[in-house]
Amino acid sequence: MARPFEPPSPVFVGRARELELIRDLLDRSAAEEAQTLIVSGDAGVGKTALIARACGLDARPTTTLIGACLPLASMSIPLLPIRSALRDIGEPIDSAADGHPDVDGRDATIRFDGWLDRRCAAQPVVLVVDDVQWADRSTLDALMYLVAGPARRRLSVIVTLRSGEVGLGHPLHRWLADIRRLPRTSELGLEPLDRAGTAAQIEGLMGVPPHQTLIDDVHRHGRGNPYFTRLLVSGLPPDARNAPTEFPATLSSAVLQSWSLLSAPTRRLATILAVGGRPMRADELAEVMGDEALAPVHGRLDEAVAGGAIEVVEGGAYWFHHPLNAEVLEAQLPEDERRELHRRFADVIEARMNDGAPAATIVAVADHRAESGDASSALDWAMRAADALEATDGWAEQLRLVRRARALLPDGPGAEARRGALLRRQRSIAAAAGATLDELEAVEALLARADSDGEPLVAAELMVRRMHLRFMAGRGFIEVGAMREAVRRAFADRSSAEYALALAELAHAELWAELPDAAAHARAAIVVARGANDPRALSHALAAASMAATFAEDLPLASSYGREAVAAALAAHDWMAFVHALLWEANAVETWASEWFAERMAERRLELVARGGPQAYVAWLSASEASSLLVIGRGAECEERLRVALGSNAGPLGDVAARLTAARFASLQGRRAEAQGHLLRADELFADGSAFLAFEFDAVRAEVRLGGGDQRGAFEAAMAGATGEGTRPTMCEWLIPLAARALADLARAARDDGGDAGEVLAELDALAERFPGALRDIGMVTPLVARQMTAFDALYAAEQARARITEDEPAAWTAAVDACAAAGLPWEEAYARWRAADALLGRGRDRLRGSEMLRDGLGLARRLGARPVEDELLGLAERARIPVGEPADVASDAPAALPGLTDREREVLELIAVGRTYGEIARTLMISEKTVSTHVSHLLAKTGTANRVELAGLAHRVARERPDDR
């Protein structure tokens, strides 16, 4: 008689560690070890949802009792949560009390405990009591009695507690102190979600990947509180870029619940604190309020703390338990009153300032002056605050203040010069912060000024930077025409750093476009940059030269150029140049689809972090690392890197790089909706993704479409990448095998429908004529690249054989399996093993080899989490009647129950029992097949069985006869 536990929100994200803790507690309780758990956290942080999720994952028949305490003011109902929990499962408390309808208090608790004893004997019981901070004395006593009850019963008592509402002197303090001393009691403090968790929740609520700006805005307001997040995004359109400018009424009422219970003077004090915008001491608040006596202010603050609206923070200051309270309270004020309070705060803080005031104090005055509506004063203070922040790493704050100063700057004498200075400052700050769009805005405005002022060298440098930023923002790939124009403008001084930079990036653009003068332009740029003694220009020139040498397959020269380019970028503190250079430095050694490349990206990422590089570039490297980790099958590490990239404000480029890998990962693991969502977000950011040859748009799009059953769309995506202009895109090696796979699926579908596959096979013939083999990316063929190309060619040949139903299909797929294994391509190997097993068990009529291929493929698919391949292999195993059970342990109870067997014989018997072949047993135990045969002969003799079938049957019978021993 279990009640389904329904969480307050259908979207649940993260909390893996917390879920594991609760599930472990439920397991221990089910094993007759009573457990108690106190789950604490802010209102709305997801305590109830977490418990619901954990209980919902428990497949055991369980009685779940759920009751909630209520904040009753004028009445008290003894044992309210227990009464309501029993009522919900059709067991009123008088029934649980053995027919004593009038029992109350102590007697009811004792009788309920007896009822629990009987129910726990039948099945595990979970008693959940929500919001214990509102519990009456009888409920607290009853819970204490239950928790202190018999240790050997299948009972879990889980209580939730709003940590922000248990202030000093709360009656629950004594109860908590006592309950914590009891055995088998544990606690779990639930923290808000991080940015990545908030992003996942928003995506679940909205059904599409949200814009990064929306994630930032919602996380800034809600601080990871799932309930606040849900209210903030409720009703927003799928393409929303920001949280609503006005807080929804449901959010306001939820946030102000504790505030509304305070007295009128205390509510006024809390509102003034909210306008202050930061933790404040009582004397500061009194000064703003104009009160001479501190006693009334202290009294109101004590009331607010006791009511859970405000808490004491470091230094004896006061602030709201959740910052959203301050935002909502301030928004409730009329504009005139709000502006007047901001003016008073600015006056008070400014009067207290001295010459050594910290930057935070100056920023506070600047913000209050801006909110007061005094434009002239706000402009001056914005500049003072930005200047004060220069000695810190507060890039985002500096950027905000400089943008405010630009907006407040009035027209008049000298205004243009000041505006130009502010734009240059915005550009510099944005570059240091990795704020791509803010820097692009400043660069475009400065470029317009340089053109009108006749400054060709300045214009040339700005054109190069605009191209970089447009690339990083997804607004355009590296453009030959734009760089030719930059070179033309910088031609006025061919010894300048600007000329070297423009020439270097012209070479860069020409290399992607496969134009012949690229290498010569790169070498010339190096000469000019060295002469100008400019590390930034030199880094870009050396990176272009490394790229050119890689294209020419001169890897030693490419590696040398790459290392020097990285060093020059670090000397220039140019982070875009640093990442660009290190990618080509790595490409000069090994393919990105390798363990070496992943480890190199990790090393450089840590170096970037140590040097204080912006988060956007750290995210870019995290995404590059993740793509390599995915290819080589290190899924857990890939997921960790993706979480870093997607959980930070990565900027468009880092976000796209991470989204493409996340889309591919999700597709390979069968999470189709997630894969499509990530790809949709990448397409939103980079509208013409196929033009960005440095990214794997086409290959990922083809894989995602195949995973979604859109074979025609997958073929078109693969061909778009294979036949596009310029050099070949990233993951070009996958394109032709994927195109052939799509056609093979279409051919089979046509036959399954009783139609003719002739048209599809004609397309396959045309594909094979145009592309005799898989495409190869630029660069020298290292031994690993050679093995990978062999694998992709083998996959291509096997797909053609599958489409045409040729006699050599089993051999073709077997060759593909071996080639993928040798090339370190586990995802492709798992897929090939499925196809090989299907071919061997069908047209190949080789049950022994087919069974081995199937089981090995199943093991690999499970290790990777490749659910689509796993499902196909399980279906094939069922149709072919091939046992695929996994041994529970190397020495299970059934073989152990047979007398006279050695340890090795038990190991062999266990594997025989689940249908393993001699070859599979030999590989599992790392012995020869001849040794396996010897052990089997001994087993037959000792057990009196005639063959392996009888031997396996004996093991299964013994296992069934000893259920209590397992």
Coordinates of N, CA and C in Angstrom, one line a residue, residues 258-412:
S258 N 8.2 35.4 4.2 CA 8.7 35.6 5.6 C 8.7 37.1 5.9
W259 N 8.9 38.0 4.9 CA 8.9 39.4 5.1 C 7.5 39.9 5.5
S260 N 6.5 39.3 4.9 CA 5.1 39.8 5.2 C 4.6 39.5 6.6
L261 N 5.3 38.6 7.3 CA 4.9 38.3 8.6 C 5.5 39.2 9.7
L262 N 6.3 40.1 9.2 CA 7.0 41.0 10.2 C 6.1 42.2 10.5
S263 N 6.5 43.0 11.5 CA 5.7 44.2 11.9 C 6.0 45.2 10.8
A264 N 5.1 46.3 10.8 CA 5.3 47.3 9.7 C 6.7 48.0 9.9
P265 N 7.1 48.4 11.1 CA 8.4 49.1 11.1 C 9.6 48.2 10.7
T266 N 9.5 46.9 11.0 CA 10.5 46.0 10.6 C 10.5 45.8 9.0
R267 N 9.3 45.7 8.5 CA 9.2 45.6 7.0 C 9.9 46.8 6.4
R268 N 9.6 48.0 6.9 CA 10.2 49.2 6.4 C 11.8 49.1 6.5
L269 N 12.2 48.7 7.6 CA 13.7 48.5 7.7 C 14.3 47.5 6.7
A270 N 13.6 46.4 6.5 CA 14.1 45.4 5.6 C 14.1 46.0 4.2
T271 N 13.1 46.8 3.8 CA 13.0 47.4 2.5 C 14.2 48.4 2.3
I272 N 14.5 49.1 3.3 CA 15.7 50.1 3.2 C 16.9 49.3 3.1
L273 N 17.1 48.2 3.8 CA 18.3 47.3 3.6 C 18.4 46.8 2.2
A274 N 17.2 46.4 1.6 CA 17.2 45.9 0.3 C 17.7 47.0 -0.7
V275 N 17.3 48.2 -0.5 CA 17.8 49.3 -1.4 C 19.3 49.5 -1.3
G276 N 19.8 49.3 0.0 CA 21.2 49.4 0.2 C 22.0 48.4 -0.7
G277 N 21.5 47.3 -1.0 CA 22.1 46.4 -1.9 C 23.3 45.6 -1.4
R278 N 23.6 45.6 -0.1 CA 24.8 44.9 0.4 C 24.5 44.7 1.9
P279 N 25.3 43.8 2.5 CA 25.2 43.7 4.0 C 25.6 45.0 4.7
M280 N 24.8 45.3 5.7 CA 25.0 46.6 6.4 C 24.9 46.3 8.0
R281 N 25.6 47.2 8.7 CA 25.5 47.1 10.2 C 24.4 48.0 10.6
A282 N 24.0 47.8 11.9 CA 22.8 48.5 12.4 C 23.0 50.0 12.4
D283 N 24.3 50.5 12.7 CA 24.5 51.9 12.8 C 24.4 52.5 11.4
E284 N 24.8 51.8 10.4 CA 24.7 52.3 9.0 C 23.2 52.5 8.6
L285 N 22.4 51.5 8.9 CA 21.0 51.6 8.6 C 20.3 52.7 9.4
A286 N 20.7 52.9 10.7 CA 20.2 54.0 11.5 C 20.5 55.3 10.9
E287 N 21.7 55.4 10.4 CA 22.1 56.7 9.8 C 21.2 57.0 8.5
V288 N 21.0 56.0 7.7 CA 20.2 56.2 6.5 C 18.8 56.5 6.9
M289 N 18.3 55.9 7.9 CA 16.9 56.1 8.3 C 16.7 57.4 9.0
G290 N 17.8 58.0 9.5 CA 17.8 59.2 10.3 C 17.4 59.0 11.7
D291 N 17.5 57.8 12.2 CA 17.2 57.5 13.7 C 18.5 57.8 14.5
E292 N 18.3 58.5 15.5 CA 19.5 58.8 16.4 C 19.7 57.6 17.4
A293 N 18.6 56.9 17.8 CA 18.8 55.8 18.7 C 19.0 54.5 18.0
L294 N 19.9 53.7 18.4 CA 20.2 52.4 17.8 C 19.3 51.3 18.3
A295 N 18.7 51.5 19.5 CA 18.0 50.4 20.1 C 16.8 50.0 19.3
P296 N 16.0 50.9 18.8 CA 14.8 50.4 17.9 C 15.3 49.7 16.7
V297 N 16.4 50.1 16.1 CA 16.9 49.5 14.9 C 17.4 48.0 15.2
H298 N 18.1 47.9 16.3 CA 18.5 46.6 16.8 C 17.3 45.7 17.0
G299 N 16.3 46.2 17.7 CA 15.1 45.4 17.9 C 14.4 44.9 16.7
R300 N 14.3 45.8 15.7 CA 13.7 45.4 14.4 C 14.5 44.3 13.7
L301 N 15.8 44.5 13.8 CA 16.7 43.6 13.1 C 16.6 42.2 13.8
D302 N 16.5 42.2 15.1 CA 16.3 40.9 15.8 C 15.0 40.3 15.4
E303 N 14.0 41.0 15.2 CA 12.7 40.5 14.8 C 12.8 39.9 13.4
A304 N 13.5 40.5 12.5 CA 13.7 40.0 11.1 C 14.5 38.8 11.1
V305 N 15.6 38.7 12.0 CA 16.4 37.5 12.1 C 15.6 36.3 12.6
A306 N 14.8 36.6 13.7 CA 14.0 35.5 14.3 C 13.0 35.0 13.3
G307 N 12.5 35.9 12.4 CA 11.5 35.5 11.4 C 12.0 34.9 10.2
G308 N 13.4 34.8 10.1 CA 14.0 34.1 9.0 C 14.1 34.9 7.7
A309 N 13.8 36.2 7.8 CA 13.9 37.1 6.6 C 15.3 37.5 6.4
I310 N 16.0 37.8 7.5 CA 17.4 38.4 7.5 C 18.3 37.5 8.3
E311 N 19.5 37.5 8.1 CA 20.5 36.8 8.9 C 21.7 37.6 9.2
V312 N 22.4 37.3 10.2 CA 23.6 38.0 10.6 C 24.8 37.4 9.8
V313 N 25.6 38.2 9.1 CA 26.7 37.7 8.3 C 28.0 38.2 8.9
E314 N 29.0 38.0 8.1 CA 30.4 38.3 8.7 C 30.5 39.7 9.1
G315 N 31.2 40.0 10.2 CA 31.4 41.3 10.6 C 30.2 41.9 11.4
G316 N 29.2 41.2 11.7 CA 28.1 41.7 12.5 C 27.1 42.5 11.6
A317 N 27.2 42.3 10.3 CA 26.3 43.0 9.3 C 25.1 42.1 9.1
Y318 N 24.1 42.7 8.5 CA 22.8 42.0 8.3 C 22.5 42.0 6.8
W319 N 22.0 40.8 6.3 CA 21.6 40.7 4.9 C 20.5 39.6 4.8
F320 N 19.9 39.6 3.7 CA 18.8 38.7 3.4 C 19.3 37.2 3.3
H321 N 18.5 36.3 3.7 CA 18.9 34.9 3.6 C 19.0 34.5 2.1
H322 N 18.2 35.1 1.3 CA 18.4 34.9 -0.2 C 18.4 36.3 -0.8
P323 N 19.4 36.6 -1.6 CA 19.5 37.9 -2.3 C 18.3 38.3 -3.1
L324 N 17.5 37.3 -3.6 CA 16.4 37.7 -4.4 C 15.4 38.5 -3.6
N325 N 15.4 38.3 -2.2 CA 14.5 39.1 -1.4 C 14.7 40.5 -1.6
A326 N 16.0 40.9 -1.6 CA 16.3 42.3 -1.8 C 15.8 42.9 -3.1
E327 N 16.0 42.1 -4.2 CA 15.6 42.6 -5.5 C 14.1 42.8 -5.6
V328 N 13.3 41.8 -5.0 CA 11.9 41.9 -5.0 C 11.4 43.1 -4.2
L329 N 12.0 43.2 -3.0 CA 11.6 44.3 -2.1 C 11.8 45.7 -2.8
E330 N 13.0 45.8 -3.4 CA 13.3 47.1 -4.0 C 12.3 47.4 -5.2
A331 N 12.0 46.3 -5.9 CA 11.1 46.5 -7.0 C 9.7 46.9 -6.6
Q332 N 9.3 46.6 -5.3 CA 8.0 47.0 -4.8 C 7.8 48.5 -4.6
L333 N 9.0 49.2 -4.5 CA 8.9 50.6 -4.1 C 8.5 51.5 -5.2
P334 N 7.8 52.6 -5.0 CA 7.5 53.6 -6.0 C 8.9 54.2 -6.5
E335 N 8.9 54.6 -7.7 CA 10.2 55.1 -8.3 C 10.8 56.3 -7.5
D336 N 9.9 57.3 -7.2 CA 10.4 58.5 -6.4 C 11.0 58.1 -5.1
E337 N 10.4 57.2 -4.4 CA 10.8 56.8 -3.1 C 12.1 56.0 -3.2
R338 N 12.2 55.2 -4.2 CA 13.4 54.4 -4.4 C 14.6 55.3 -4.8
R339 N 14.4 56.3 -5.6 CA 15.5 57.2 -6.0 C 16.0 58.0 -4.8
E340 N 15.0 58.4 -3.9 CA 15.4 59.2 -2.7 C 16.2 58.3 -1.8
L341 N 15.9 57.1 -1.6 CA 16.6 56.2 -0.7 C 18.0 56.0 -1.3
H342 N 18.1 55.8 -2.6 CA 19.5 55.6 -3.2 C 20.3 56.9 -3.0
R343 N 19.7 58.1 -3.1 CA 20.5 59.3 -2.9 C 21.0 59.4 -1.4
R344 N 20.1 59.0 -0.5 CA 20.5 59.0 0.9 C 21.6 58.0 1.2
F345 N 21.6 56.8 0.6 CA 22.6 55.9 0.8 C 24.0 56.4 0.2
A346 N 23.9 57.0 -1.0 CA 25.1 57.6 -1.6 C 25.7 58.7 -0.7
D347 N 24.9 59.5 -0.1 CA 25.3 60.6 0.8 C 26.0 60.0 2.0
V348 N 25.4 59.0 2.6 CA 25.9 58.4 3.8 C 27.2 57.8 3.6
I349 N 27.3 57.0 2.5 CA 28.5 56.2 2.2 C 29.7 57.2 1.9
E350 N 29.3 58.2 1.1 CA 30.3 59.2 0.6 C 30.9 60.0 1.8
A351 N 30.0 60.3 2.8 CA 30.4 61.1 4.0 C 31.4 60.2 4.8
R352 N 31.2 58.9 4.8 CA 32.1 58.1 5.6 C 33.4 57.7 5.0
M353 N 33.5 58.0 3.7 CA 34.7 57.6 2.9 C 35.9 58.4 3.3
N354 N 37.1 57.7 3.1 CA 38.4 58.5 3.3 C 39.2 58.2 2.0
D355 N 40.4 58.7 2.0 CA 41.2 58.5 0.8 C 41.5 57.1 0.5
G356 N 41.6 56.2 1.4 CA 41.9 54.8 1.2 C 40.7 53.9 1.1
A357 N 39.6 54.4 0.7 CA 38.4 53.6 0.6 C 38.6 52.5 -0.4
P358 N 38.1 51.3 0.0 CA 38.2 50.1 -0.9 C 37.4 50.3 -2.2
A359 N 37.7 49.6 -3.2 CA 37.0 49.7 -4.5 C 35.6 49.4 -4.4
A360 N 35.2 48.4 -3.5 CA 33.8 48.1 -3.4 C 33.0 49.2 -2.8
T361 N 33.5 50.0 -2.0 CA 32.8 51.2 -1.4 C 32.6 52.2 -2.5
I362 N 33.6 52.4 -3.3 CA 33.4 53.4 -4.4 C 32.4 52.9 -5.4
V363 N 32.4 51.6 -5.7 CA 31.4 51.1 -6.7 C 30.0 51.2 -6.1
A364 N 29.9 51.1 -4.8 CA 28.6 51.2 -4.1 C 28.0 52.6 -4.3
V365 N 28.9 53.6 -4.1 CA 28.5 55.0 -4.3 C 28.1 55.3 -5.7
A366 N 28.9 54.7 -6.7 CA 28.6 54.9 -8.1 C 27.2 54.3 -8.5
D367 N 26.9 53.1 -7.9 CA 25.6 52.5 -8.2 C 24.5 53.3 -7.6
H368 N 24.7 53.7 -6.4 CA 23.6 54.5 -5.8 C 23.4 55.8 -6.5
R369 N 24.4 56.5 -7.0 CA 24.3 57.7 -7.7 C 23.6 57.5 -9.0
A370 N 23.9 56.3 -9.7 CA 23.2 56.0 -10.9 C 21.7 55.8 -10.7
E371 N 21.4 55.0 -9.6 CA 20.0 54.7 -9.3 C 19.2 55.9 -8.8
S372 N 19.9 56.9 -8.3 CA 19.2 58.1 -7.9 C 18.8 59.0 -9.0
G373 N 19.3 58.8 -10.2 CA 18.9 59.6 -11.4 C 19.7 60.8 -11.6
D374 N 20.8 61.0 -10.8 CA 21.7 62.1 -11.0 C 22.8 61.8 -12.0
A375 N 22.5 62.1 -13.3 CA 23.3 61.6 -14.4 C 24.7 62.2 -14.3
S376 N 24.9 63.4 -14.0 CA 26.2 64.0 -14.0 C 27.1 63.4 -12.9
S377 N 26.5 63.3 -11.7 CA 27.3 62.7 -10.6 C 27.5 61.2 -10.9
A378 N 26.5 60.5 -11.5 CA 26.7 59.1 -11.8 C 27.8 58.9 -12.8
L379 N 28.0 59.8 -13.8 CA 29.1 59.6 -14.7 C 30.4 59.7 -14.0
D380 N 30.6 60.7 -13.2 CA 31.9 60.9 -12.5 C 32.2 59.7 -11.6
W381 N 31.2 59.3 -10.9 CA 31.4 58.1 -10.0 C 31.7 56.8 -10.7
A382 N 31.0 56.7 -11.9 CA 31.3 55.5 -12.7 C 32.7 55.4 -13.1
M383 N 33.3 56.5 -13.5 CA 34.7 56.6 -13.9 C 35.6 56.3 -12.7
R384 N 35.3 56.9 -11.6 CA 36.1 56.7 -10.3 C 36.1 55.3 -9.9
A385 N 34.9 54.6 -10.0 CA 34.8 53.2 -9.6 C 35.6 52.3 -10.6
A386 N 35.5 52.6 -11.9 CA 36.2 51.8 -12.9 C 37.7 52.0 -12.6
D387 N 38.2 53.2 -12.3 CA 39.6 53.4 -12.0 C 40.0 52.6 -10.8
A388 N 39.1 52.6 -9.8 CA 39.5 51.9 -8.5 C 39.6 50.4 -8.8
L389 N 38.8 49.9 -9.7 CA 38.8 48.4 -10.0 C 40.0 48.0 -10.9
E390 N 40.8 48.9 -11.4 CA 41.8 48.5 -12.3 C 42.9 47.6 -11.7
A391 N 43.1 47.8 -10.4 CA 44.1 47.1 -9.7 C 43.6 45.7 -9.2
T392 N 42.3 45.4 -9.6 CA 41.7 44.1 -9.2 C 41.4 43.3 -10.5
D393 N 40.9 42.1 -10.3 CA 40.5 41.3 -11.5 C 39.0 41.5 -11.7
G394 N 38.4 42.5 -11.3 CA 37.0 42.7 -11.5 C 36.6 43.2 -12.9
W395 N 36.9 42.4 -13.9 CA 36.7 42.8 -15.3 C 35.2 43.0 -15.6
A396 N 34.4 42.1 -15.1 CA 32.9 42.3 -15.4 C 32.4 43.6 -14.8
E397 N 32.8 43.9 -13.6 CA 32.4 45.2 -13.0 C 32.9 46.4 -13.7
Q398 N 34.2 46.3 -14.1 CA 34.8 47.4 -14.9 C 34.0 47.6 -16.2
L399 N 33.7 46.5 -16.8 CA 33.0 46.6 -18.1 C 31.6 47.2 -17.9
R400 N 30.9 46.8 -16.9 CA 29.6 47.4 -16.6 C 29.7 48.9 -16.4
L401 N 30.7 49.3 -15.6 CA 30.8 50.8 -15.3 C 31.2 51.6 -16.5
V402 N 32.1 51.0 -17.3 CA 32.5 51.8 -18.5 C 31.3 51.9 -19.5
R403 N 30.6 50.9 -19.6 CA 29.4 50.9 -20.5 C 28.4 51.9 -20.0
R404 N 28.3 52.0 -18.7 CA 27.4 53.0 -18.1 C 27.9 54.4 -18.4
A405 N 29.2 54.6 -18.2 CA 29.8 55.9 -18.5 C 29.5 56.3 -20.0
R406 N 29.7 55.4 -20.9 CA 29.4 55.7 -22.3 C 28.0 56.2 -22.5
A407 N 27.0 55.5 -21.8 CA 25.6 55.8 -22.0 C 25.3 57.2 -21.3
L408 N 26.0 57.5 -20.3 CA 25.7 58.8 -19.6 C 26.5 60.0 -20.2
L409 N 27.5 59.7 -21.0 CA 28.3 60.8 -21.5 C 27.5 61.8 -22.4
P410 N 27.4 63.1 -22.0 CA 26.6 64.0 -22.8 C 27.4 64.5 -24.0
D411 N 26.6 65.0 -25.0 CA 27.3 65.7 -26.1 C 27.9 67.0 -25.7
G412 N 28.9 67.5 -26.4 CA 29.4 68.8 -26.0 C 30.9 68.8 -26.3

